[in-house]
CSV table of N, CA, C and O in Angstrom, one decimal:
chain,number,residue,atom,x,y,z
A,1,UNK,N,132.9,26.5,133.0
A,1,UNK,CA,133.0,27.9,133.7
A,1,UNK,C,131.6,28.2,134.3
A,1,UNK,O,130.6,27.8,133.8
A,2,UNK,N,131.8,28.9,135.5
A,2,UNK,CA,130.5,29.1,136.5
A,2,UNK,C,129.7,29.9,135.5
A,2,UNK,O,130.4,30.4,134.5
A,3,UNK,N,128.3,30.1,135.5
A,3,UNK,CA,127.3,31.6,135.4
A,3,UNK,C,128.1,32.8,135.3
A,3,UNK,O,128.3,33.3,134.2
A,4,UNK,N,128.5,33.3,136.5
A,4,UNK,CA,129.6,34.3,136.9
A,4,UNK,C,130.6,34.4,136.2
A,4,UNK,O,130.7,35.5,135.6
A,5,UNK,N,131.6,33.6,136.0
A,5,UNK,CA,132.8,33.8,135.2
A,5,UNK,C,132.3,34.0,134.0
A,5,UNK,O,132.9,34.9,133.4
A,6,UNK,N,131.3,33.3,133.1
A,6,UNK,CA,131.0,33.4,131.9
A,6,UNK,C,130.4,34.8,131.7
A,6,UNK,O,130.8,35.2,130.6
A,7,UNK,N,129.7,35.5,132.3
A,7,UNK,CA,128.9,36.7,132.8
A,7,UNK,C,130.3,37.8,132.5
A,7,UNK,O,130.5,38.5,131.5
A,8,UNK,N,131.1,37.6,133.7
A,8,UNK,CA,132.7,38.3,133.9
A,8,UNK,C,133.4,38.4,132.2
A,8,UNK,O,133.8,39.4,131.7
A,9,UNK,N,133.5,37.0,131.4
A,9,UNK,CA,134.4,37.2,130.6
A,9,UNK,C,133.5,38.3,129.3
A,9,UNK,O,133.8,39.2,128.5
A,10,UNK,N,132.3,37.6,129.5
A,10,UNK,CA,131.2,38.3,128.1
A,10,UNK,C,131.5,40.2,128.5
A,10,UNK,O,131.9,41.0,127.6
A,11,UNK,N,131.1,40.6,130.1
A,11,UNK,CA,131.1,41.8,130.0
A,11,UNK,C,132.3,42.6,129.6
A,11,UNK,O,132.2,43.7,129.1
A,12,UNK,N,133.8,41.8,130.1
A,12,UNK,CA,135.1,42.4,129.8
A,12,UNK,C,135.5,42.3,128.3
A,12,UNK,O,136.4,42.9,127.7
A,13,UNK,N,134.8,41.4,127.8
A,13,UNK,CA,135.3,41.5,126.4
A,13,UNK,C,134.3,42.0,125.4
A,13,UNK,O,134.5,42.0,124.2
A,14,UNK,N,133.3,42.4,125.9
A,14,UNK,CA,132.4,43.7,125.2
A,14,UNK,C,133.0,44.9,125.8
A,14,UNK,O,132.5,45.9,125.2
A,15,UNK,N,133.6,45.3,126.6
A,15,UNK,CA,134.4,46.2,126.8
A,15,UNK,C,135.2,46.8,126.2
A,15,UNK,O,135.3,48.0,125.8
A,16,UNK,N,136.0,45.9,126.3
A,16,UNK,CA,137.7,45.8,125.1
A,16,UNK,C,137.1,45.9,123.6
A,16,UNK,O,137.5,46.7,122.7
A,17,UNK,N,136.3,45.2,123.6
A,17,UNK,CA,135.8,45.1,122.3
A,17,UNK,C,135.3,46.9,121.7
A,17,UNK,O,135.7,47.3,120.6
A,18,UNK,N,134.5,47.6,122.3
A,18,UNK,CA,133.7,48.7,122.2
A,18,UNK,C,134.9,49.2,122.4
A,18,UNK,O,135.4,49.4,121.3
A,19,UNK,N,135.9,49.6,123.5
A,19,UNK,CA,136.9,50.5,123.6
A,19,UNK,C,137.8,50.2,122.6
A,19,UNK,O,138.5,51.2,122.3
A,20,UNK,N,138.1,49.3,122.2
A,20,UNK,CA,139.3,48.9,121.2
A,20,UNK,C,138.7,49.1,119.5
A,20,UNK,O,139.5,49.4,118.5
A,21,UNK,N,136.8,48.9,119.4
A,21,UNK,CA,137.1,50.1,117.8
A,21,UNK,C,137.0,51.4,117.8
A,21,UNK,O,137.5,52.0,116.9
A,22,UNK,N,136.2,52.1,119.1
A,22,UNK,CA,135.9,53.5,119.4
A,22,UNK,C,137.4,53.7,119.1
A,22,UNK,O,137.5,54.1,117.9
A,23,UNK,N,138.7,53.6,119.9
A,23,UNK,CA,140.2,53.6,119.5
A,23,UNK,C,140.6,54.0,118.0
A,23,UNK,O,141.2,54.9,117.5
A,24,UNK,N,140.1,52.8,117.4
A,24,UNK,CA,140.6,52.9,115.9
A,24,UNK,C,139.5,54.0,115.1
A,24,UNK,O,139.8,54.7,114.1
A,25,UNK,N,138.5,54.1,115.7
A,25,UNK,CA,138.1,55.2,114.5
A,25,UNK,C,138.0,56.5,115.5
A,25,UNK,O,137.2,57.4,115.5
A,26,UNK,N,138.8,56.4,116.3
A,26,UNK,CA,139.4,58.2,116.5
A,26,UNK,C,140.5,58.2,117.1
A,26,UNK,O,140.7,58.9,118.1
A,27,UNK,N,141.7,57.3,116.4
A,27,UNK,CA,143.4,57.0,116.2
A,27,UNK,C,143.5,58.6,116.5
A,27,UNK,O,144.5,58.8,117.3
A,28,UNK,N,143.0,60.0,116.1
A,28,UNK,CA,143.7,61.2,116.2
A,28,UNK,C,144.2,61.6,117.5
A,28,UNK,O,145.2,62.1,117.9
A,29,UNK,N,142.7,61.2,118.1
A,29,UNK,CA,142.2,61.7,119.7
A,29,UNK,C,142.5,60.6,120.6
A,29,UNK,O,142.3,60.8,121.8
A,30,UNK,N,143.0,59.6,120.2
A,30,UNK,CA,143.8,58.6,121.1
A,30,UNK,C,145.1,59.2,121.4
A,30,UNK,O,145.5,59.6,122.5
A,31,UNK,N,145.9,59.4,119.9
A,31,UNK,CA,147.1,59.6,120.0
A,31,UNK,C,147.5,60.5,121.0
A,31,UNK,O,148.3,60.3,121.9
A,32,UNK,N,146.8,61.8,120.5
A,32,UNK,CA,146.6,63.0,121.2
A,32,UNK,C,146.9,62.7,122.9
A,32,UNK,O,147.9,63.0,123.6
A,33,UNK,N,145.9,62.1,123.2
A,33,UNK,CA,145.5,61.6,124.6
A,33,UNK,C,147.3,61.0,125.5
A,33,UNK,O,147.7,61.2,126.6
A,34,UNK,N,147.7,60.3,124.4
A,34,UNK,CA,148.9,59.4,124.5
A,34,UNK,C,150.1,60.1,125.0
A,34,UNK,O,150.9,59.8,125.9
A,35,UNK,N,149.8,61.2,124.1
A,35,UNK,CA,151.1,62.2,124.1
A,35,UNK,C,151.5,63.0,125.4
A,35,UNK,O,152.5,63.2,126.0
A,36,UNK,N,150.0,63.6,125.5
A,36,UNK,CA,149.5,64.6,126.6
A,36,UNK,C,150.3,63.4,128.0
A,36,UNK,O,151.2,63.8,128.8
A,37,UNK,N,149.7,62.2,128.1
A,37,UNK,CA,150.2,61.1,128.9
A,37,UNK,C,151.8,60.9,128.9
A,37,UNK,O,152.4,60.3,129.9
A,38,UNK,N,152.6,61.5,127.8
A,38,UNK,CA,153.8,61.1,127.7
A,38,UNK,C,154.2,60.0,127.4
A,38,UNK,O,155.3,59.7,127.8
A,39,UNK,N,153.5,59.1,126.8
A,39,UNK,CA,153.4,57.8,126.6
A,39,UNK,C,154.7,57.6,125.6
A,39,UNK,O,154.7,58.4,124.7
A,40,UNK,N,155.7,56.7,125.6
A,40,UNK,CA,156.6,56.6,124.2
A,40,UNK,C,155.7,56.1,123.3
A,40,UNK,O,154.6,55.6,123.7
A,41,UNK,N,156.3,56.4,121.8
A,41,UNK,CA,155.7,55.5,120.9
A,41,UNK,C,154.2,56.1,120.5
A,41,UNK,O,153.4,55.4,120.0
A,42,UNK,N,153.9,57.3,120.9
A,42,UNK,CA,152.2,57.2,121.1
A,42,UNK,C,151.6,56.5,119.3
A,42,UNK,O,150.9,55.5,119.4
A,43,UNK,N,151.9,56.9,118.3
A,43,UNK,CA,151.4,56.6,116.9
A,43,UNK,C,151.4,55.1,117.0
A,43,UNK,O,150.4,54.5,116.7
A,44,UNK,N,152.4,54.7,117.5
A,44,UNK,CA,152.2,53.1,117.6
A,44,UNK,C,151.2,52.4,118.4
A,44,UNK,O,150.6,51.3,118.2
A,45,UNK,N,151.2,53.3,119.7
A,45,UNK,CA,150.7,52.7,120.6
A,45,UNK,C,149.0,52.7,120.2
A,45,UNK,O,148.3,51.7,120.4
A,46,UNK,N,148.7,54.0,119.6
A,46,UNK,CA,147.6,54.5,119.1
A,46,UNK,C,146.9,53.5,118.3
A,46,UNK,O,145.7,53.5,118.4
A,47,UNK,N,147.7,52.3,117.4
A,47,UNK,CA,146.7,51.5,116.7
A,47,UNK,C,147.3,50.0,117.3
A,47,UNK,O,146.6,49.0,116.9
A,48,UNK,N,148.6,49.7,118.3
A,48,UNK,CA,148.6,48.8,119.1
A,48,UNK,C,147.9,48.2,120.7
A,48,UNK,O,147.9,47.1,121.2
A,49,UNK,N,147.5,49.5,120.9
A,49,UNK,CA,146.7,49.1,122.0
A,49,UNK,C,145.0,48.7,121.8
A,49,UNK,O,144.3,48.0,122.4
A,50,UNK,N,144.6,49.8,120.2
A,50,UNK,CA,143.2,49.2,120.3
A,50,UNK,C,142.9,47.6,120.1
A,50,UNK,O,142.2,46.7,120.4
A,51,UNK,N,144.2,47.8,119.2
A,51,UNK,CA,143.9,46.3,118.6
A,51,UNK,C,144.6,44.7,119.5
A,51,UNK,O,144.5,43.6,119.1
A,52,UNK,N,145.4,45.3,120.9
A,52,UNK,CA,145.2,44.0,121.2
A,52,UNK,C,144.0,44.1,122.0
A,52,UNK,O,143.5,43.0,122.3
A,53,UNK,N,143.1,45.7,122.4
A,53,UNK,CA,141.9,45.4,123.3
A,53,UNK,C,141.2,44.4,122.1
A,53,UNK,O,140.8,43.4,122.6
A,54,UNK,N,141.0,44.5,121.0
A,54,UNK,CA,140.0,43.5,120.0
A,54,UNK,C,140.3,42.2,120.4
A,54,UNK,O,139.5,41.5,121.0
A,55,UNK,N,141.5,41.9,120.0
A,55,UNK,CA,141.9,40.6,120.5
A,55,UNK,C,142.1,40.1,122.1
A,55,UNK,O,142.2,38.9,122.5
A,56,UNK,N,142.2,41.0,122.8
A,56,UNK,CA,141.6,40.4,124.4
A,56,UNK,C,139.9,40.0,124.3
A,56,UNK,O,139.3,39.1,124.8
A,57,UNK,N,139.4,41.0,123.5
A,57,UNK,CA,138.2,40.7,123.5
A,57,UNK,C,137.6,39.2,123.0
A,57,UNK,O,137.0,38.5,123.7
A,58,UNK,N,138.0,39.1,121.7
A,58,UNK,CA,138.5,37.5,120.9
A,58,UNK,C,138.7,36.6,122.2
A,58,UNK,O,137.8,35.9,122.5
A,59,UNK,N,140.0,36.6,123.0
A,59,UNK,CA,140.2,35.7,123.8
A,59,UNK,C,139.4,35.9,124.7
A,59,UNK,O,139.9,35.0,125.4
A,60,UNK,N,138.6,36.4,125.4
A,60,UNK,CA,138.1,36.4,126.5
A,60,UNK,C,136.7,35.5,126.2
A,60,UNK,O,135.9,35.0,127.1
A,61,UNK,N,136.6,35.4,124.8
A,61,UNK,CA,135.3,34.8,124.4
A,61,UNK,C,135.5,33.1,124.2
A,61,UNK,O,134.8,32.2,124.5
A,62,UNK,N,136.7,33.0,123.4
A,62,UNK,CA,136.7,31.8,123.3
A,62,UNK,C,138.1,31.1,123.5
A,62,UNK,O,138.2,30.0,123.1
A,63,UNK,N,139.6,31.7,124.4
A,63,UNK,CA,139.9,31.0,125.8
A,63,UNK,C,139.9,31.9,126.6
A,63,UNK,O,140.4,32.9,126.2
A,64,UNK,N,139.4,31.9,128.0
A,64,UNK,CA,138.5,32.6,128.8
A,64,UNK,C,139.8,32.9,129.4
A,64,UNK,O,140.3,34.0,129.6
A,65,UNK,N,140.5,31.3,130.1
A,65,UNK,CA,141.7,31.5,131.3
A,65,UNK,C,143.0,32.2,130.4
A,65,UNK,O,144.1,32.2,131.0
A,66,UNK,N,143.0,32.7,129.1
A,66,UNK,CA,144.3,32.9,128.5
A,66,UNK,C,143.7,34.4,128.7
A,66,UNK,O,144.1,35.2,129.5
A,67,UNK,N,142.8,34.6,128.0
A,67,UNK,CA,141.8,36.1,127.7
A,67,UNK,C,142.0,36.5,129.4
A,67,UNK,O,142.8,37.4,129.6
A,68,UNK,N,141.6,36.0,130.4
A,68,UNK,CA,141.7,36.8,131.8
A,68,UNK,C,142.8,37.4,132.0
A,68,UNK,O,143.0,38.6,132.0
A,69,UNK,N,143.9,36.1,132.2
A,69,UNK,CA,145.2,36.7,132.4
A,69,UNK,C,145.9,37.8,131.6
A,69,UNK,O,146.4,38.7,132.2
A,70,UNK,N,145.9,38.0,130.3
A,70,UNK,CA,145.8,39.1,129.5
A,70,UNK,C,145.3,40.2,129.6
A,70,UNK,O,146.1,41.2,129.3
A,71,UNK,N,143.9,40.5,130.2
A,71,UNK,CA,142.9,41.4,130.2
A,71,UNK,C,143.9,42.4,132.0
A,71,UNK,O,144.2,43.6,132.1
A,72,UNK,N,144.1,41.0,133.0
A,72,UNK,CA,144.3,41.2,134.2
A,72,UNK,C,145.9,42.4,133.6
A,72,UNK,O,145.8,43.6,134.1
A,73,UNK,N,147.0,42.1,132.8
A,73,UNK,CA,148.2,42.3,132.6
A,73,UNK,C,147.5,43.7,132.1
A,73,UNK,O,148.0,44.6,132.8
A,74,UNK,N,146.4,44.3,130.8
A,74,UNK,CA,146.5,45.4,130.2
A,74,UNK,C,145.7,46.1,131.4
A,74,UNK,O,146.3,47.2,131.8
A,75,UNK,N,144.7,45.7,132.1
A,75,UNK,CA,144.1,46.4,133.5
A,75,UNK,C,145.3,47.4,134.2
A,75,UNK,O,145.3,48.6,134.2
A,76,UNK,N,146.8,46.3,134.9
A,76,UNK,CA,147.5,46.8,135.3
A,76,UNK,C,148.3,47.9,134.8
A,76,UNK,O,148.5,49.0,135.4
A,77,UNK,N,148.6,47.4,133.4
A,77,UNK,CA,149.2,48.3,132.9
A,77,UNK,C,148.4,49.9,132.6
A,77,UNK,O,149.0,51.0,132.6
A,78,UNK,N,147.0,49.6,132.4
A,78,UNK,CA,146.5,51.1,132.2
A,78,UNK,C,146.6,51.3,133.6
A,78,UNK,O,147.0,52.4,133.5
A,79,UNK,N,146.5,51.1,135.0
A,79,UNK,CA,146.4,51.6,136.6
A,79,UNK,C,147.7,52.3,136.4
A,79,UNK,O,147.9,53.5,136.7
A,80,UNK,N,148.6,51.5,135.8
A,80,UNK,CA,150.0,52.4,136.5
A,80,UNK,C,150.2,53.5,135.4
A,80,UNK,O,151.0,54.3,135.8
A,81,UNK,N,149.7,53.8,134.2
A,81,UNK,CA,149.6,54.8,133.5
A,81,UNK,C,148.5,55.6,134.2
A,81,UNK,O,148.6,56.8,133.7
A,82,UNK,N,147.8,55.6,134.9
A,82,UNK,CA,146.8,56.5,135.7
A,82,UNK,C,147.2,57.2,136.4
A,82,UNK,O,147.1,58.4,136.5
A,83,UNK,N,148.1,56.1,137.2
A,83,UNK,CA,148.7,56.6,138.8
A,83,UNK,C,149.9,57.9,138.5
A,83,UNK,O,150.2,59.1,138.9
A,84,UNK,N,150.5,56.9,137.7
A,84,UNK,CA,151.5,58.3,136.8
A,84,UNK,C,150.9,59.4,136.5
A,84,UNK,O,151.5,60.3,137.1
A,85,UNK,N,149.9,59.8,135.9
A,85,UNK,CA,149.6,60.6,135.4
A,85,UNK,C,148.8,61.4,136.5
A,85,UNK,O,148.4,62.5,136.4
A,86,UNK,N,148.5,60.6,137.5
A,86,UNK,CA,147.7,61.5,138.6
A,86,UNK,C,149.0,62.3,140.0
A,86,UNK,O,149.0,63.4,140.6
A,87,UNK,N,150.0,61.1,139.8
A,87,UNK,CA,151.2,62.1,140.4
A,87,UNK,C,151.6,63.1,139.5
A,87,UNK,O,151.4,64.3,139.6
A,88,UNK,N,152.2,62.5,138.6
A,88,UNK,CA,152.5,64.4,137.7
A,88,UNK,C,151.3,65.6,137.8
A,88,UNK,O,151.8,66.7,138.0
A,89,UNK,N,150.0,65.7,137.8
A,89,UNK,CA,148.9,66.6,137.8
A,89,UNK,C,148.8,66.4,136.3
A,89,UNK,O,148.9,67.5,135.7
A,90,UNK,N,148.7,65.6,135.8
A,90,UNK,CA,148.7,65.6,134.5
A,90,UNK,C,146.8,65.6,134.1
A,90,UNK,O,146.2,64.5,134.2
A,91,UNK,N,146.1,66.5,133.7
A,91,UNK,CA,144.9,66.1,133.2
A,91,UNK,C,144.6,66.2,131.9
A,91,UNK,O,144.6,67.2,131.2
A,92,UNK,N,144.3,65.2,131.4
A,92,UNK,CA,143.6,65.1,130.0
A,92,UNK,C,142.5,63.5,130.0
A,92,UNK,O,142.6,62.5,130.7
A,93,UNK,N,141.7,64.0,129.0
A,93,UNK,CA,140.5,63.2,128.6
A,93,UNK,C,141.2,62.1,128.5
A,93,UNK,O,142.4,62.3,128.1
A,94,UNK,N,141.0,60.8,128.6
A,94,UNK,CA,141.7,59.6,129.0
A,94,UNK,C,141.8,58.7,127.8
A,94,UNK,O,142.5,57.7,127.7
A,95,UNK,N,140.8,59.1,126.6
A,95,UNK,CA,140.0,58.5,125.2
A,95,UNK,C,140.2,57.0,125.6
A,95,UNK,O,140.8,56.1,125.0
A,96,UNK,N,139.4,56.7,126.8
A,96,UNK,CA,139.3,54.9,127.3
A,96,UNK,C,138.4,54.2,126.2
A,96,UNK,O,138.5,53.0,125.9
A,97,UNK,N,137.6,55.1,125.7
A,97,UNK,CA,136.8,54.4,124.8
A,97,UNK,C,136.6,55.5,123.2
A,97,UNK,O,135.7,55.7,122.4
A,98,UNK,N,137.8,56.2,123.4
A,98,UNK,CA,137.8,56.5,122.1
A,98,UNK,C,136.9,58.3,122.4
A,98,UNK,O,137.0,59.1,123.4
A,99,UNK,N,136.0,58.4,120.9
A,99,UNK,CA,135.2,59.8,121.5
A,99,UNK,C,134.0,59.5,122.0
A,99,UNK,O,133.2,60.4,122.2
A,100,UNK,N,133.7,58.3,122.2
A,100,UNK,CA,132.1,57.7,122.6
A,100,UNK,C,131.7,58.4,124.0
A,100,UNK,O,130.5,58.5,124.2
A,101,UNK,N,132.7,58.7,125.0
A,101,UNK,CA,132.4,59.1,126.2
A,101,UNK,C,133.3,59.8,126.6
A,101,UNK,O,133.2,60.2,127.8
């Protein structure tokens, strides 16, 4: 793997990584967030999304091309939970990284 890609996978999976425990230790203010979003499932989603961000983060470090494609699939999936939520006028605090920001 280039400089760059190794660069690419380290910074996305300290990403996932920080957003995905910020997640678990404020499950309340995720959920919250979830609901407000209309999301099904939010309680589930609430401690299944941080924790496959942990485990993107895992693979992004040590298999890089499985960790991308994964990373690339949850990327999308949060855009089109955005876009939704920006056609409805829906605003709420987004808890991307939990209450850290």
């Amino acid at each position: 793997m280039s400089a760059i890609g190794s660069i690419s996978a380290l910074t996305l999976a300290l990403t996932f990584g920080v957003a995905g425990i910020s997640k678990l230790l404020h499950r309340a203010e995720v959920i919250a967030s979830f609901r407000t979003l209309r999301l099904p499932a939010a309680p589930l989603l609430g401690t299944a999304v941080p924790i496959f961000e942990i485990t993107l983060s895992v693979l992004l470090l040590m298999a890089p091309a499985i960790g991308a494609v994964l990373a690339l699939a949850m990327l999308a999936a949060f855009s089109l939970v955005i876009v939704s939520a920006l056609r409805r006028g829906v605003e709420v605090d987004c808890s991307c990284f939990g209450a850290i920001l």
